Amino acid sequence: MKDGPRPCIADTDAPWREIVRGHQDPGSPRTTVLLVCELAEQHDGDHVDHIDSMAQGIDAWVRWNDAGRVTYAVNRSCGAEDPTAEGMGREACFCWLPTGHPLAHSWEIADHG
């Protein structure tokens, strides 16, 4: 388990939950219907969950607030380099949270556990 700020883990039902449940074929791959915030605990502003990597560091995100307002954003990933990641592999070296995210970078946030 990684030490560092705890993850926010606020969650909400995805806006597409009922559509998926009503139209999903038996045996088809499961689709995410619960969004979980990926930012550090006690962040300001909207919660965010990554939903798709589009191309070359451009990602689709769902944002929601505590009042239940949901929006979508297409944004580049932060891309800040982890100065302690030497030899850990390319994915571990860069922050994958959206550009302009508050508080800690992805590698600083403790694992769920």
mmCIF file of C-alpha atoms in Angstrom, residues 7-16 31-40 43 45-54 59-65 69-75 96-98 101-102 112:
data_model
loop_
_atom_site.group_PDB
_atom_site.id
_atom_site.type_symbol
_atom_site.label_atom_id
_atom_site.label_comp_id
_atom_site.label_asym_id
_atom_site.label_seq_id
_atom_site.Cartn_x
_atom_site.Cartn_y
_atom_site.Cartn_z
ATOM 1 C CA PRO A 7 -8.144 9.225 -2.351
ATOM 2 C CA CYS A 8 -11.439 11.112 -2.273
ATOM 3 C CA ILE A 9 -13.526 8.087 -3.417
ATOM 4 C CA ALA A 10 -16.796 10.072 -3.481
ATOM 5 C CA ASP A 11 -19.122 8.208 -5.807
ATOM 6 C CA THR A 12 -22.280 8.709 -7.828
ATOM 7 C CA ASP A 13 -24.322 6.703 -10.296
ATOM 8 C CA ALA A 14 -23.267 7.317 -13.879
ATOM 9 C CA PRO A 15 -25.890 9.255 -15.848
ATOM 10 C CA TRP A 16 -26.060 6.364 -18.318
ATOM 11 C CA THR A 31 -20.161 -1.178 -18.416
ATOM 12 C CA THR A 32 -19.195 1.162 -15.569
ATOM 13 C CA VAL A 33 -22.310 2.525 -13.899
ATOM 14 C CA LEU A 34 -20.696 3.868 -10.709
ATOM 15 C CA LEU A 35 -18.323 6.830 -10.892
ATOM 16 C CA VAL A 36 -15.626 7.159 -8.210
ATOM 17 C CA CYS A 37 -13.624 10.347 -7.709
ATOM 18 C CA GLU A 38 -9.932 9.920 -8.462
ATOM 19 C CA LEU A 39 -8.699 13.118 -6.801
ATOM 20 C CA ALA A 40 -7.080 13.399 -3.380
ATOM 21 C CA HIS A 43 -10.115 18.566 -2.707
ATOM 22 C CA GLY A 45 -14.491 21.762 -6.572
ATOM 23 C CA ASP A 46 -15.969 18.982 -8.670
ATOM 24 C CA HIS A 47 -15.231 15.285 -8.335
ATOM 25 C CA VAL A 48 -13.756 13.633 -11.458
ATOM 26 C CA ASP A 49 -13.588 10.131 -12.883
ATOM 27 C CA HIS A 50 -11.721 9.092 -16.024
ATOM 28 C CA ILE A 51 -13.961 7.415 -18.612
ATOM 29 C CA ASP A 52 -11.849 7.086 -21.769
ATOM 30 C CA SER A 53 -8.419 7.705 -23.277
ATOM 31 C CA MET A 54 -8.959 9.280 -26.660
ATOM 32 C CA ASP A 59 -8.840 11.967 -22.062
ATOM 33 C CA ALA A 60 -12.584 12.091 -21.435
ATOM 34 C CA TRP A 61 -13.692 12.770 -17.862
ATOM 35 C CA VAL A 62 -16.999 12.918 -16.025
ATOM 36 C CA ARG A 63 -17.239 15.702 -13.448
ATOM 37 C CA TRP A 64 -19.921 15.991 -10.788
ATOM 38 C CA ASN A 65 -20.599 18.095 -7.732
ATOM 39 C CA ARG A 69 -24.791 18.151 -11.430
ATOM 40 C CA VAL A 70 -22.856 16.090 -13.988
ATOM 41 C CA THR A 71 -20.766 17.439 -16.859
ATOM 42 C CA TYR A 72 -18.303 15.954 -19.318
ATOM 43 C CA ALA A 73 -14.840 17.273 -20.087
ATOM 44 C CA VAL A 74 -12.203 16.439 -22.662
ATOM 45 C CA ASN A 75 -8.840 17.408 -21.261
ATOM 46 C CA TRP A 96 -2.707 10.882 -15.321
ATOM 47 C CA LEU A 97 -5.187 13.230 -13.578
ATOM 48 C CA PRO A 98 -6.664 16.053 -15.693
ATOM 49 C CA HIS A 101 -6.336 19.158 -10.937
ATOM 50 C CA PRO A 102 -6.216 20.262 -7.283
ATOM 51 C CA HIS A 112 -7.425 2.343 -2.036
#
